[in-house]
PDB file of C-alpha atoms in Angstrom:
ATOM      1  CA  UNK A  25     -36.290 -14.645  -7.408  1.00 39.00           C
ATOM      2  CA  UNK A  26     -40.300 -13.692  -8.197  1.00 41.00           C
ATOM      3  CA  UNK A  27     -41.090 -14.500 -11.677  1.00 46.00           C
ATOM      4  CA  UNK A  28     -44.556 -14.964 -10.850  1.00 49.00           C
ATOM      5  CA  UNK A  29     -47.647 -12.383 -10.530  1.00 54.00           C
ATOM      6  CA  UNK A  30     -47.403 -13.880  -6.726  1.00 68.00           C
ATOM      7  CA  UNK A  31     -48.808 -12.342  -3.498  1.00 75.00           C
ATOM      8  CA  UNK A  32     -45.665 -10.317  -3.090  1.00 83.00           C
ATOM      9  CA  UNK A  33     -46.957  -8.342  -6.110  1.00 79.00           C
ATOM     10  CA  UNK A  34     -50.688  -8.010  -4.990  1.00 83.00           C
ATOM     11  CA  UNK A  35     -48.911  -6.473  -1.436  1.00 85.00           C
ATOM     12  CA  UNK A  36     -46.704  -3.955  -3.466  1.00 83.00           C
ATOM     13  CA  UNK A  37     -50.328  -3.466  -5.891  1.00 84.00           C
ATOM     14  CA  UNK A  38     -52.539  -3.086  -2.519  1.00 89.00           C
ATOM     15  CA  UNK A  39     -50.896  -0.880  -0.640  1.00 92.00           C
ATOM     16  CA  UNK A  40     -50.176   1.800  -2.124  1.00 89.00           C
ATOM     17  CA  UNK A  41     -53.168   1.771  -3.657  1.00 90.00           C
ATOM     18  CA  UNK A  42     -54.757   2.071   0.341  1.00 94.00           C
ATOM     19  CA  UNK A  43     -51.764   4.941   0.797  1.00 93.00           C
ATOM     20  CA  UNK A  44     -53.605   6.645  -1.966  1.00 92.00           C
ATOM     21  CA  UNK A  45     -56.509   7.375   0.667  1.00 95.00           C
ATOM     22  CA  UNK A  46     -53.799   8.146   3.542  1.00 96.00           C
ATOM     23  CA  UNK A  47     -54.457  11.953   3.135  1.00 95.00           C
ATOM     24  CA  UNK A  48     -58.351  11.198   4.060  1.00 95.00           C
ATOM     25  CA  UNK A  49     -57.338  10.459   7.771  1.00 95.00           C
ATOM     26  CA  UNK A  50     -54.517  12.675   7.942  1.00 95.00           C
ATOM     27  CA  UNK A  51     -56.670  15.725   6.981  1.00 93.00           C
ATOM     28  CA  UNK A  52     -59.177  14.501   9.715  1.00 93.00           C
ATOM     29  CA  UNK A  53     -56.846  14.286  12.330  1.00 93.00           C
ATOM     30  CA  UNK A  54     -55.695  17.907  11.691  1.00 90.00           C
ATOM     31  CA  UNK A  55     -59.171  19.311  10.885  1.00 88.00           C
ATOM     32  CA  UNK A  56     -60.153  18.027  14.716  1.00 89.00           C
ATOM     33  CA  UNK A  57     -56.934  18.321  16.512  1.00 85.00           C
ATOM     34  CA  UNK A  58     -55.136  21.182  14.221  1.00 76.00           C
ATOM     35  CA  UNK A  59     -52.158  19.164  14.315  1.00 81.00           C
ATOM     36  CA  UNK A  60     -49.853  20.193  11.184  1.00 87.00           C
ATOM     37  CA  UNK A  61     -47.080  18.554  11.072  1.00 91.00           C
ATOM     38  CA  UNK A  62     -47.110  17.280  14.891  1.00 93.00           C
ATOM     39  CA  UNK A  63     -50.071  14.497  13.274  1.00 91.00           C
ATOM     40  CA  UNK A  64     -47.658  12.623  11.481  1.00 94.00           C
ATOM     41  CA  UNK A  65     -45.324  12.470  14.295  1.00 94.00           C
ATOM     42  CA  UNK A  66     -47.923  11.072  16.442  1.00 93.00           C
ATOM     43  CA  UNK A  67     -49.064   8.525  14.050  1.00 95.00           C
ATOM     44  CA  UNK A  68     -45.181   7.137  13.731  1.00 97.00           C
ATOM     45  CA  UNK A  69     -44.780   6.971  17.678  1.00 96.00           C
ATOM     46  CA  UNK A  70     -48.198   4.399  16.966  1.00 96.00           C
ATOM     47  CA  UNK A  71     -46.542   2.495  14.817  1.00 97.00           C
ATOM     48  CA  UNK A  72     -43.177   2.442  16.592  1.00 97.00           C
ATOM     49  CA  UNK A  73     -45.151   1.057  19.889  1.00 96.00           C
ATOM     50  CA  UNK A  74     -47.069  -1.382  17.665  1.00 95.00           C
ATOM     51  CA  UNK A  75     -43.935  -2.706  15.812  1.00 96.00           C
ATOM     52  CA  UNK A  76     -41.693  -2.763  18.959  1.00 96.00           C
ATOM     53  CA  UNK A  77     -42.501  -6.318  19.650  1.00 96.00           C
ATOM     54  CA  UNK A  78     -41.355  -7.404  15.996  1.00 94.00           C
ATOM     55  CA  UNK A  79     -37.988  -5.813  16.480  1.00 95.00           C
ATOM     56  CA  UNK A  80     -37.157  -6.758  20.221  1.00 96.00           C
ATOM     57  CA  UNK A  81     -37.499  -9.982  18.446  1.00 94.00           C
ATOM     58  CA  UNK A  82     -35.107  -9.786  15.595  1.00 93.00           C
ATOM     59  CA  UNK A  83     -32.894  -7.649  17.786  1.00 92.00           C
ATOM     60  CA  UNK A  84     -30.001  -9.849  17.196  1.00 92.00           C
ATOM     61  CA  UNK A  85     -30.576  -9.437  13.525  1.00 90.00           C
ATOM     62  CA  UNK A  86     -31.362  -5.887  13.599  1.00 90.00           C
ATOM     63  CA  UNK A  87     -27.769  -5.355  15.102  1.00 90.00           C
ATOM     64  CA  UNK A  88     -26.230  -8.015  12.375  1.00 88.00           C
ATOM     65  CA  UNK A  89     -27.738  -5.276   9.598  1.00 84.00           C
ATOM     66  CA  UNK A  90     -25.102  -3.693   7.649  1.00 83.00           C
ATOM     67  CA  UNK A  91     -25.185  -0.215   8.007  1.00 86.00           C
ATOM     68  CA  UNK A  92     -25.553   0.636   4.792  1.00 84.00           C
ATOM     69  CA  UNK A  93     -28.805  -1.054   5.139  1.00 84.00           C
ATOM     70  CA  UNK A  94     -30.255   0.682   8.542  1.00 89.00           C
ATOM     71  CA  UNK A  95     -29.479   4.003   6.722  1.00 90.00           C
ATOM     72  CA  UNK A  96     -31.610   3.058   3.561  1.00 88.00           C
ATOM     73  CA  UNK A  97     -34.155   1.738   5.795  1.00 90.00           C
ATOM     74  CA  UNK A  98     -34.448   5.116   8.079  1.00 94.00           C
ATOM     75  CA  UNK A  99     -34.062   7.284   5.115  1.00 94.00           C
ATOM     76  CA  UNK A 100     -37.330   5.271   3.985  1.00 92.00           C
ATOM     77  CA  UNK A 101     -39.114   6.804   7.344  1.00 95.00           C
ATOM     78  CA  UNK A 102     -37.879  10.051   6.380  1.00 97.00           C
ATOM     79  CA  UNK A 103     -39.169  10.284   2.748  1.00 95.00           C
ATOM     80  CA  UNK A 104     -42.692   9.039   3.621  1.00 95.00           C
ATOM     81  CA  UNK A 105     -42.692  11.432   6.987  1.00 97.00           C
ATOM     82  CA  UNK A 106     -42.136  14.144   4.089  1.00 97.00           C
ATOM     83  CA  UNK A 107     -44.528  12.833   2.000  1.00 95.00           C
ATOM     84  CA  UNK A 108     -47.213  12.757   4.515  1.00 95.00           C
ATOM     85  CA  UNK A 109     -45.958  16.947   5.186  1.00 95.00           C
ATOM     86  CA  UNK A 110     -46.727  17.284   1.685  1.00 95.00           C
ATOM     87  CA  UNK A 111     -50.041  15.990   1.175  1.00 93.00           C
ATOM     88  CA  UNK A 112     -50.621  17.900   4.503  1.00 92.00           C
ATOM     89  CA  UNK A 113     -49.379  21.024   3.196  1.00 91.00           C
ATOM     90  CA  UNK A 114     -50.165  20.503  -0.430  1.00 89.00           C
ATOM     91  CA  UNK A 115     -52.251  19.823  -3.413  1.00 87.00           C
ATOM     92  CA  UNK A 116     -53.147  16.167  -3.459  1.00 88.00           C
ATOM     93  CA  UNK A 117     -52.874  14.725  -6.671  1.00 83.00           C
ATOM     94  CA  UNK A 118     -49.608  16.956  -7.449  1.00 85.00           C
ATOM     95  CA  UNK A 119     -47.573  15.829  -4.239  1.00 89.00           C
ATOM     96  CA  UNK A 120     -48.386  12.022  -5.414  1.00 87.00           C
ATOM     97  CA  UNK A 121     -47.418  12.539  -8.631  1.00 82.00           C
ATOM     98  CA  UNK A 122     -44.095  14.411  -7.884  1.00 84.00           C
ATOM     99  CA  UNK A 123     -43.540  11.203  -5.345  1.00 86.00           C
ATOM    100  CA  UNK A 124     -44.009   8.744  -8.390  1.00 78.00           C
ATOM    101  CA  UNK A 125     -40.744  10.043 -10.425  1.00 75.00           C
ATOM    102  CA  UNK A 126     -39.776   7.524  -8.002  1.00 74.00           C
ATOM    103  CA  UNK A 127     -38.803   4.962 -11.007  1.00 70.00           C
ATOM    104  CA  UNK A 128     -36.805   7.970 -12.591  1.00 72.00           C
ATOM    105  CA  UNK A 129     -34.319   8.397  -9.742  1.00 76.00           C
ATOM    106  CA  UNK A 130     -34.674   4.410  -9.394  1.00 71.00           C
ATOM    107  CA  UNK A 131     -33.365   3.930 -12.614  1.00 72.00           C
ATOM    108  CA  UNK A 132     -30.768   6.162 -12.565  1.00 73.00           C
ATOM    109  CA  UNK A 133     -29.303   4.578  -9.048  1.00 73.00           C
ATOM    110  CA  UNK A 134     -29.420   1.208  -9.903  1.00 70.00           C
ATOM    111  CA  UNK A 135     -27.777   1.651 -13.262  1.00 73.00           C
ATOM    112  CA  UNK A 136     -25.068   3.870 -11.716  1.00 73.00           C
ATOM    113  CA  UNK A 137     -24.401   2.302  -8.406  1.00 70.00           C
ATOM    114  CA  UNK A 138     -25.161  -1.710  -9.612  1.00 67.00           C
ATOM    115  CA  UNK A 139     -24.433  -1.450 -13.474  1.00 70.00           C
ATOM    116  CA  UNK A 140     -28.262  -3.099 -13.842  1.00 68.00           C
ATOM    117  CA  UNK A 141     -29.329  -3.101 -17.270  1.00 70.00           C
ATOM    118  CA  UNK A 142     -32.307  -0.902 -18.759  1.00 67.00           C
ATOM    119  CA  UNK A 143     -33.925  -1.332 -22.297  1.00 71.00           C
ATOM    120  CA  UNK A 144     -34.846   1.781 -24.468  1.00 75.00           C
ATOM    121  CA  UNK A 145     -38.566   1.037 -23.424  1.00 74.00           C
ATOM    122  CA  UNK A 146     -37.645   1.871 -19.545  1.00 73.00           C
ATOM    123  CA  UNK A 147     -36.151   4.964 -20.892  1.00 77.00           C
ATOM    124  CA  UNK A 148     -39.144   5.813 -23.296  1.00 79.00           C
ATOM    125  CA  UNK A 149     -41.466   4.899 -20.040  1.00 75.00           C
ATOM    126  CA  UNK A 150     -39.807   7.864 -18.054  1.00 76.00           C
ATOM    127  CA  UNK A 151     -39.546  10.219 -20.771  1.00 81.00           C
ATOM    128  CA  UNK A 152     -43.456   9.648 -20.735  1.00 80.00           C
ATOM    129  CA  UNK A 153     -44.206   9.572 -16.839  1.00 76.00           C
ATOM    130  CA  UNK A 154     -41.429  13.469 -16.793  1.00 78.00           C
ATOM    131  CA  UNK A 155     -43.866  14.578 -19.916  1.00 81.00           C
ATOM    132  CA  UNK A 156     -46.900  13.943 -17.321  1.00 80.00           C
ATOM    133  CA  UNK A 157     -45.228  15.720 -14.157  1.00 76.00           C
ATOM    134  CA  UNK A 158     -45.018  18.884 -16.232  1.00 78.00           C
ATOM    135  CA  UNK A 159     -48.331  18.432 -17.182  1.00 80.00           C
ATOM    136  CA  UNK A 160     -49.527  18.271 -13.562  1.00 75.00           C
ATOM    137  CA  UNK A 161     -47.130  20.999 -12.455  1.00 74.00           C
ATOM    138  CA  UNK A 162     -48.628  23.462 -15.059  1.00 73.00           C
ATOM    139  CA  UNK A 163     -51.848  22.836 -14.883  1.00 64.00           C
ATOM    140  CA  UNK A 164     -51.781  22.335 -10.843  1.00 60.00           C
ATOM    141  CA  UNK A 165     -50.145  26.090 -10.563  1.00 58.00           C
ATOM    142  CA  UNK A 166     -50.995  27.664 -13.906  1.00 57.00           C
ATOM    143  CA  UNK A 167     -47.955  28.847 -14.747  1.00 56.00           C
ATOM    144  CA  UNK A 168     -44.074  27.191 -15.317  1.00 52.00           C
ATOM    145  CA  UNK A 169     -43.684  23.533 -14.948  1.00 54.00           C
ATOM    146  CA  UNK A 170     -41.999  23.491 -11.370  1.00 64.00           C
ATOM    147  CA  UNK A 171     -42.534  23.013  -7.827  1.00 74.00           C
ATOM    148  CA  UNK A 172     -43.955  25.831  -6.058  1.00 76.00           C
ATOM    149  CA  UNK A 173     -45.303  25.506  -2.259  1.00 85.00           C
ATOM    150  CA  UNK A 174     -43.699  23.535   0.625  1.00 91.00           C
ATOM    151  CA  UNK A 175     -45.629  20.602  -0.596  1.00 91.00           C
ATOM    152  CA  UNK A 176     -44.372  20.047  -3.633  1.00 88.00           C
ATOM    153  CA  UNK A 177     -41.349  20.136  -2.768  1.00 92.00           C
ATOM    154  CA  UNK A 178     -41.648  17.591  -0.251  1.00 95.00           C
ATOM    155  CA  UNK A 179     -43.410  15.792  -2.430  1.00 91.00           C
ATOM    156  CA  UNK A 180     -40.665  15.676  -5.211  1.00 89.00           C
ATOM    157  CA  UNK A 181     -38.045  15.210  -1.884  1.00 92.00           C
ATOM    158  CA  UNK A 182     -39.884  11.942  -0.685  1.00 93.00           C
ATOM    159  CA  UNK A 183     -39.464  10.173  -3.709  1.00 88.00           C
ATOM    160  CA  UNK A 184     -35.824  10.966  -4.367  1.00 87.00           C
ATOM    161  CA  UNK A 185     -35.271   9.614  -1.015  1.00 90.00           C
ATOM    162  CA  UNK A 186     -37.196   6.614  -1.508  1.00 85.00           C
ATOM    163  CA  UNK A 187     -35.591   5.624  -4.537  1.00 81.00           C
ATOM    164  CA  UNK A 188     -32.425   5.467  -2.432  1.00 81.00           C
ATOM    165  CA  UNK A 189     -34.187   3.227   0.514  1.00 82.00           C
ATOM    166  CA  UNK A 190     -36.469   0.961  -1.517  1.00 75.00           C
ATOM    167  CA  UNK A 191     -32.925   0.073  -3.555  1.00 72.00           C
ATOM    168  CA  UNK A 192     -31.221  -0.060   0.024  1.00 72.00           C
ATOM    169  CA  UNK A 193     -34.256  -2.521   0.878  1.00 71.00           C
ATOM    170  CA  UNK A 194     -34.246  -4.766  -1.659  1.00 67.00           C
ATOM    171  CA  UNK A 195     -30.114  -5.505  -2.122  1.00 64.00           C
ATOM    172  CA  UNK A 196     -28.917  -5.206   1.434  1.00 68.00           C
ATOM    173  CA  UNK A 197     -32.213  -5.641   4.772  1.00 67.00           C
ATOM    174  CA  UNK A 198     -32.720  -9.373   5.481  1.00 76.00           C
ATOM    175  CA  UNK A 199     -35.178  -8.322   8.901  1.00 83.00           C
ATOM    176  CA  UNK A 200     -38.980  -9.296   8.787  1.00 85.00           C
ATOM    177  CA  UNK A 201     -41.263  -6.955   7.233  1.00 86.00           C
ATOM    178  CA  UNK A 202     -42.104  -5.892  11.142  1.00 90.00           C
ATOM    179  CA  UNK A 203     -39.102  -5.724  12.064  1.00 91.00           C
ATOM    180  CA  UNK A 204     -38.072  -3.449   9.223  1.00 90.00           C
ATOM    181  CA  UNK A 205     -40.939  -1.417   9.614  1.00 93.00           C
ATOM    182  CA  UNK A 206     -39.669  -0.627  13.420  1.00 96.00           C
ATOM    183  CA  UNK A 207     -36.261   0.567  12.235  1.00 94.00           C
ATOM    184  CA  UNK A 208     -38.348   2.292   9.043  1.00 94.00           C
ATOM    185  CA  UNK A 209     -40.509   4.190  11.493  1.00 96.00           C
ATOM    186  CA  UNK A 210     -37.249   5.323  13.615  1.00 97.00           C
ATOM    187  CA  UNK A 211     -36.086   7.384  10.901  1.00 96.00           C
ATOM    188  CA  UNK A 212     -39.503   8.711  10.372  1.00 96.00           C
ATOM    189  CA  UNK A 213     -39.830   9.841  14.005  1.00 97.00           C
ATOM    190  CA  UNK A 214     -36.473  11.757  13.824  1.00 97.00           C
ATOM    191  CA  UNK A 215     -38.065  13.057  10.319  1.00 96.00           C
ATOM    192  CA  UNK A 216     -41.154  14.038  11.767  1.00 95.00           C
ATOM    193  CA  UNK A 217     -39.658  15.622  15.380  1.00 95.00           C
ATOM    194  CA  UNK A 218     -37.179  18.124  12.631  1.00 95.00           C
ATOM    195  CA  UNK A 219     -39.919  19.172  10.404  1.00 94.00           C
ATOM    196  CA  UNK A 220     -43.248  19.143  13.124  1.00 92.00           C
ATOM    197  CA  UNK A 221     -40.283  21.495  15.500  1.00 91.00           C
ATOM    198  CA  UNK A 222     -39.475  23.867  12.410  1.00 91.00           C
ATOM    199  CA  UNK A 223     -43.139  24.564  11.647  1.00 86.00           C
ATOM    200  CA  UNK A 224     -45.515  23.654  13.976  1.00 67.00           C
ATOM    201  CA  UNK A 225     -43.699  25.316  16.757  1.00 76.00           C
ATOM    202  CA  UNK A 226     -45.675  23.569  20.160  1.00 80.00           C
ATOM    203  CA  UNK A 227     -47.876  20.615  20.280  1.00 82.00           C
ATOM    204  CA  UNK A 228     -51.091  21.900  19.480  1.00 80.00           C
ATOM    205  CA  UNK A 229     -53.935  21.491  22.363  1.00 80.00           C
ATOM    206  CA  UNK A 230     -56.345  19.225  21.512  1.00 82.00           C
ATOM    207  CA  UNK A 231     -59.686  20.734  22.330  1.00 83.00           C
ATOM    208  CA  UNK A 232     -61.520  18.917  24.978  1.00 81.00           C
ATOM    209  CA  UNK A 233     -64.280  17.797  23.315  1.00 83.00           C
ATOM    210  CA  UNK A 234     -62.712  15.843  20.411  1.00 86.00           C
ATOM    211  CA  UNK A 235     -59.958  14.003  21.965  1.00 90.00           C
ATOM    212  CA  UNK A 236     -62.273  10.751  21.210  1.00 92.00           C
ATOM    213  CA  UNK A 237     -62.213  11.369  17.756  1.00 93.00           C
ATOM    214  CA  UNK A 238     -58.370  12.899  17.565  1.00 92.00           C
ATOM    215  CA  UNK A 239     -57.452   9.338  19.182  1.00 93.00           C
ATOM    216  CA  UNK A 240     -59.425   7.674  16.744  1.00 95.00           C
ATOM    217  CA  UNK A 241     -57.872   8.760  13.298  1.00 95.00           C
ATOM    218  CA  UNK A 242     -54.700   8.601  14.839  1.00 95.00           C
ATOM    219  CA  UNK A 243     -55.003   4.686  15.938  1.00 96.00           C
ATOM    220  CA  UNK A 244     -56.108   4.230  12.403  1.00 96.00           C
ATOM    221  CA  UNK A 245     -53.163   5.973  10.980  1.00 96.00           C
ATOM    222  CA  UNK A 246     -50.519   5.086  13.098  1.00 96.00           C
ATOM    223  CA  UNK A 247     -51.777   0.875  13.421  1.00 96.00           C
ATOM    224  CA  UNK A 248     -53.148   0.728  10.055  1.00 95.00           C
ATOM    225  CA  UNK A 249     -51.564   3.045   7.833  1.00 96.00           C
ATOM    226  CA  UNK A 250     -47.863   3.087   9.457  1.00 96.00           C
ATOM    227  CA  UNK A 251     -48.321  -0.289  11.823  1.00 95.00           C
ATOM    228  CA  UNK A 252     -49.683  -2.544   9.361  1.00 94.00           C
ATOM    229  CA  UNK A 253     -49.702  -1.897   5.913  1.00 94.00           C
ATOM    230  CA  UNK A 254     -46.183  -0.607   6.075  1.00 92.00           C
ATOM    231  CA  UNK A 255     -45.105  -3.874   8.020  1.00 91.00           C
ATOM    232  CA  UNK A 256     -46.645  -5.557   4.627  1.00 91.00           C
ATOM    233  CA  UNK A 257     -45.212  -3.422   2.651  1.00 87.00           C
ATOM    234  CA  UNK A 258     -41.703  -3.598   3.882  1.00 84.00           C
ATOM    235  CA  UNK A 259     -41.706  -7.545   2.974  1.00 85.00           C
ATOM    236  CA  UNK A 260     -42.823  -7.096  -0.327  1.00 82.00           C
ATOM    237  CA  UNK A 261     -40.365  -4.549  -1.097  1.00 77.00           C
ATOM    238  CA  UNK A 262     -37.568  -6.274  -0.230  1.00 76.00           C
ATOM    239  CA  UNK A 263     -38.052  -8.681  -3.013  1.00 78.00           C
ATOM    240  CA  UNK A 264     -39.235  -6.637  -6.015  1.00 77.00           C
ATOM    241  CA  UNK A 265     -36.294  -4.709  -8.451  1.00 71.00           C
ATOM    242  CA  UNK A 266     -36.505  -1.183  -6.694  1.00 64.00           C
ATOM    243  CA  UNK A 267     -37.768   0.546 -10.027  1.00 62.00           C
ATOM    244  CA  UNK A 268     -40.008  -2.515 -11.006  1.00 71.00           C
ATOM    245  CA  UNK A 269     -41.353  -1.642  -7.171  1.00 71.00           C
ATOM    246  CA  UNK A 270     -42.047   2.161  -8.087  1.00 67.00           C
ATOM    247  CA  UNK A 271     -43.495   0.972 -10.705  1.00 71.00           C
ATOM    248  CA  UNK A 272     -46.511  -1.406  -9.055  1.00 77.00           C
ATOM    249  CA  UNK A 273     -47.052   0.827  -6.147  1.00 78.00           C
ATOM    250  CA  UNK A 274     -48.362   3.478  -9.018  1.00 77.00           C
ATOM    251  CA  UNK A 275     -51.832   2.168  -7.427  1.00 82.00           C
ATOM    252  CA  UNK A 276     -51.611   5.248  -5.174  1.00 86.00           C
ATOM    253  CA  UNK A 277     -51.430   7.695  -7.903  1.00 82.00           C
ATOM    254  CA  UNK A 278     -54.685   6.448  -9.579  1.00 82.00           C
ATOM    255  CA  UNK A 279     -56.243   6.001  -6.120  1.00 88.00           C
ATOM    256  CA  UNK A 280     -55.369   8.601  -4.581  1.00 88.00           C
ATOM    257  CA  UNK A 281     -55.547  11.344  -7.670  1.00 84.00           C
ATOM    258  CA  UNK A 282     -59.240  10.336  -8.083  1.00 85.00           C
ATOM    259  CA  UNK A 283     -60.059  10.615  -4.359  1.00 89.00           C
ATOM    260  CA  UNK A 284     -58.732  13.776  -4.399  1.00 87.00           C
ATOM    261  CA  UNK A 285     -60.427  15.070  -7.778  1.00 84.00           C
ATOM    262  CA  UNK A 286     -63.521  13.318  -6.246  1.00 86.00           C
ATOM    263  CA  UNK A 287     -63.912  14.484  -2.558  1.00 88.00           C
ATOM    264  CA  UNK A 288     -61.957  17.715  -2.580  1.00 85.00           C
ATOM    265  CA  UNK A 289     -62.245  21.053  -3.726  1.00 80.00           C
ATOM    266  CA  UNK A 290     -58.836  21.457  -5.023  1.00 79.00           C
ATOM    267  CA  UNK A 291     -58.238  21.692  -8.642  1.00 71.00           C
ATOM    268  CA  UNK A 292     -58.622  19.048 -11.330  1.00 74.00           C
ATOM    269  CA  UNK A 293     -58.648  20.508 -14.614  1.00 75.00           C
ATOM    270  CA  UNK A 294     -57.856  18.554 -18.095  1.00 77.00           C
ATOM    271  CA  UNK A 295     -53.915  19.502 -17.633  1.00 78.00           C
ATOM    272  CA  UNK A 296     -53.645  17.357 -14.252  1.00 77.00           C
ATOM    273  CA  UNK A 297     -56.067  14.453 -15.406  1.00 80.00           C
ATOM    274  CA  UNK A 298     -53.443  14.575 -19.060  1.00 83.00           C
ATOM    275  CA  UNK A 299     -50.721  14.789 -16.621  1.00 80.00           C
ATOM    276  CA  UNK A 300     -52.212  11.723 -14.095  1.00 78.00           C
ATOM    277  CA  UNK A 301     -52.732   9.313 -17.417  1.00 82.00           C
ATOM    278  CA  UNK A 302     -49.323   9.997 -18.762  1.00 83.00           C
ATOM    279  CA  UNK A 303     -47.399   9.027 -15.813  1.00 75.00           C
ATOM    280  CA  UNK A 304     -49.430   5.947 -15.010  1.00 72.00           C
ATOM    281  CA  UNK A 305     -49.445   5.313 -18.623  1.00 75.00           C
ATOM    282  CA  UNK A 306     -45.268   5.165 -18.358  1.00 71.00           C
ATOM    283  CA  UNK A 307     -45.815   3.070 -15.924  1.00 63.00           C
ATOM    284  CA  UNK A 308     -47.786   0.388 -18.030  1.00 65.00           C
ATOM    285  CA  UNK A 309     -45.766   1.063 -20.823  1.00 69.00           C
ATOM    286  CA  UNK A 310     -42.603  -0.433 -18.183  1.00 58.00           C
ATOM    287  CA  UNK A 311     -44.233  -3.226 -17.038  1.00 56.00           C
ATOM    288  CA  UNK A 312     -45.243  -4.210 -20.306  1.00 57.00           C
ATOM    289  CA  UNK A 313     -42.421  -4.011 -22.667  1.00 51.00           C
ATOM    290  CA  UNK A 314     -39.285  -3.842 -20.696  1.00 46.00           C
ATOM    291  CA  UNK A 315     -37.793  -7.418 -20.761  1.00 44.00           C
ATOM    292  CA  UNK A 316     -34.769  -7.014 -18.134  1.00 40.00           C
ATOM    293  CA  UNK A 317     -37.004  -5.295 -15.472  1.00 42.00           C
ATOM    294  CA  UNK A 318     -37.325  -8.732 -14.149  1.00 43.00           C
ATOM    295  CA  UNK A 319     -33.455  -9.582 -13.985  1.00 42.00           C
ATOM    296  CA  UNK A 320     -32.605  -8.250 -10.875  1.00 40.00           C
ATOM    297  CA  UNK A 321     -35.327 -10.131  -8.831  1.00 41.00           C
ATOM    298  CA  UNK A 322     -38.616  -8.539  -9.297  1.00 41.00           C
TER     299      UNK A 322
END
């Protein structure tokens, strides 16, 4: 039990808050290699070579793991191969802000699965961070409130999903953070092989004279991003109260919603910035006030 602002918080603070630049590779890569959906894939096979040594290790472990808890953990790869599709195929800051109703979905699995309490201020906290998504939604497509293009959608998928793995994660996997990450980036292979085969059709060709810099961003995305950080990240959240988790890794939102508004052309009007402050707003107004967001670990 964490009771402590400790380094396992600073992890689940850090790295999102680096996964809120993830779309500044991943547009590289395809901008060079025009590699849709096929980029992700690649950058997963990375990190499955890099964590392969982590998980021949805890084999015996790995085949100890309830079941229950593989599925969570390849559902995990699943949601963030779909939210990778949908900053691909979307607009930025409103794909990261339909993955962060995250703590929504959180709350409502962990107090209908686990019977885990939740004060009024957890409730007033979502009611906020919903009032932001609509916010975003209307001001990102300037009309109703709701998901529109592929991206959105796999935007507001991904975090549904990950709701269900990150609780998976933190009640049931008891494999390293590498080790994790292997099985994590299984799922996201099958993920990324379904989608990259119903809409990229073929491999793309890499043209000859950038296969330098193709190789390049996709070392850094699939050791870094997916390798690494994940590996990290998988430790961390396997000790923090899933919705207490969604909560801290709101670092992504306000990292990567500025990027965006900052070194993109897409839209950033006063509706999405509103929008933006609201749900990071819910997600101070959480952390601060809600007393029993600790009692289940975090």
């Amino acid at each position: 039990m964490v009771h402590a602002f400790s380094g396992i918080h600073v992890a689940a603070l850090m790295i999102p808050a680096l996964w809120g630049l993830y779309w500044v590779p991943l547009r590289a890569l395809d901008s060079v290699a025009a590699s849709g959906p096929w980029a992700t894939l690649a950058a997963v096979a990375v990190a499955l070579v890099v964590t392969a040594p982590f998980a021949w290790r805890e084999r015996a472990r790995i085949r100890a793991t309830h079941r229950g808890a593989l599925v969570s953990t390849l559902l995990g790869g699943v949601s963030f191969v779909l939210y990778s599709n949908g900053i691909l195929y979307g607009h930025i800051a409103t794909v990261i802000l339909l993955f962060y109703l995250t703590p929504i979905w959180s709350l409502l699995l962990t107090r209908i699965w686990f019977g885990w309490p939740a004060s009024a201020w957890r409730y007033a906290a979502i009611a906020m961070g919903l009032g932001g998504i609509m916010l975003v939604l209307a001001g990102g497509h300037g009309g109703l409130p709701l998901p529109t293009g592929m991206g959105d959608w796999f935007g507001l998928l991904s975090g549904l999903l990950w709701a269900v793995s990150s609780t998976g994660l933190r009640t049931s996997v008891r494999t390293g953070g590498g080790a994790t990450n292997f099985v994590f980036c299984v799922g996201g292979a099958v993920g990324a092989l379904a989608i990259a085969a119903a809409l990229g059709g073929a491999p793309p060709a890499v043209p000859a004279g950038a296969w330098l810099e193709a190789a390049a961003w996709l070392a850094v995305l699939g050791v870094g991003w997916w390798g690494i950080s994940l590996a990290v990240f998988m430790w961390a959240a396997q000790r923090i109260d899933p919705t207490r988790l969604g909560i801290l890794m709101m670092t992504e939102a306000i990292v990567g919603t500025l990027s965006a508004a900052l070194f993109t052309s897409e839209p950033f009007g006063w509706q999405i910035g509103a929008g933006a402050v609201l749900v990071v707003g819910a997600a101070v107004l959480e952390a601060r006030h809600d007393p029993l967001a600790g009692s289940a670990g975090a």
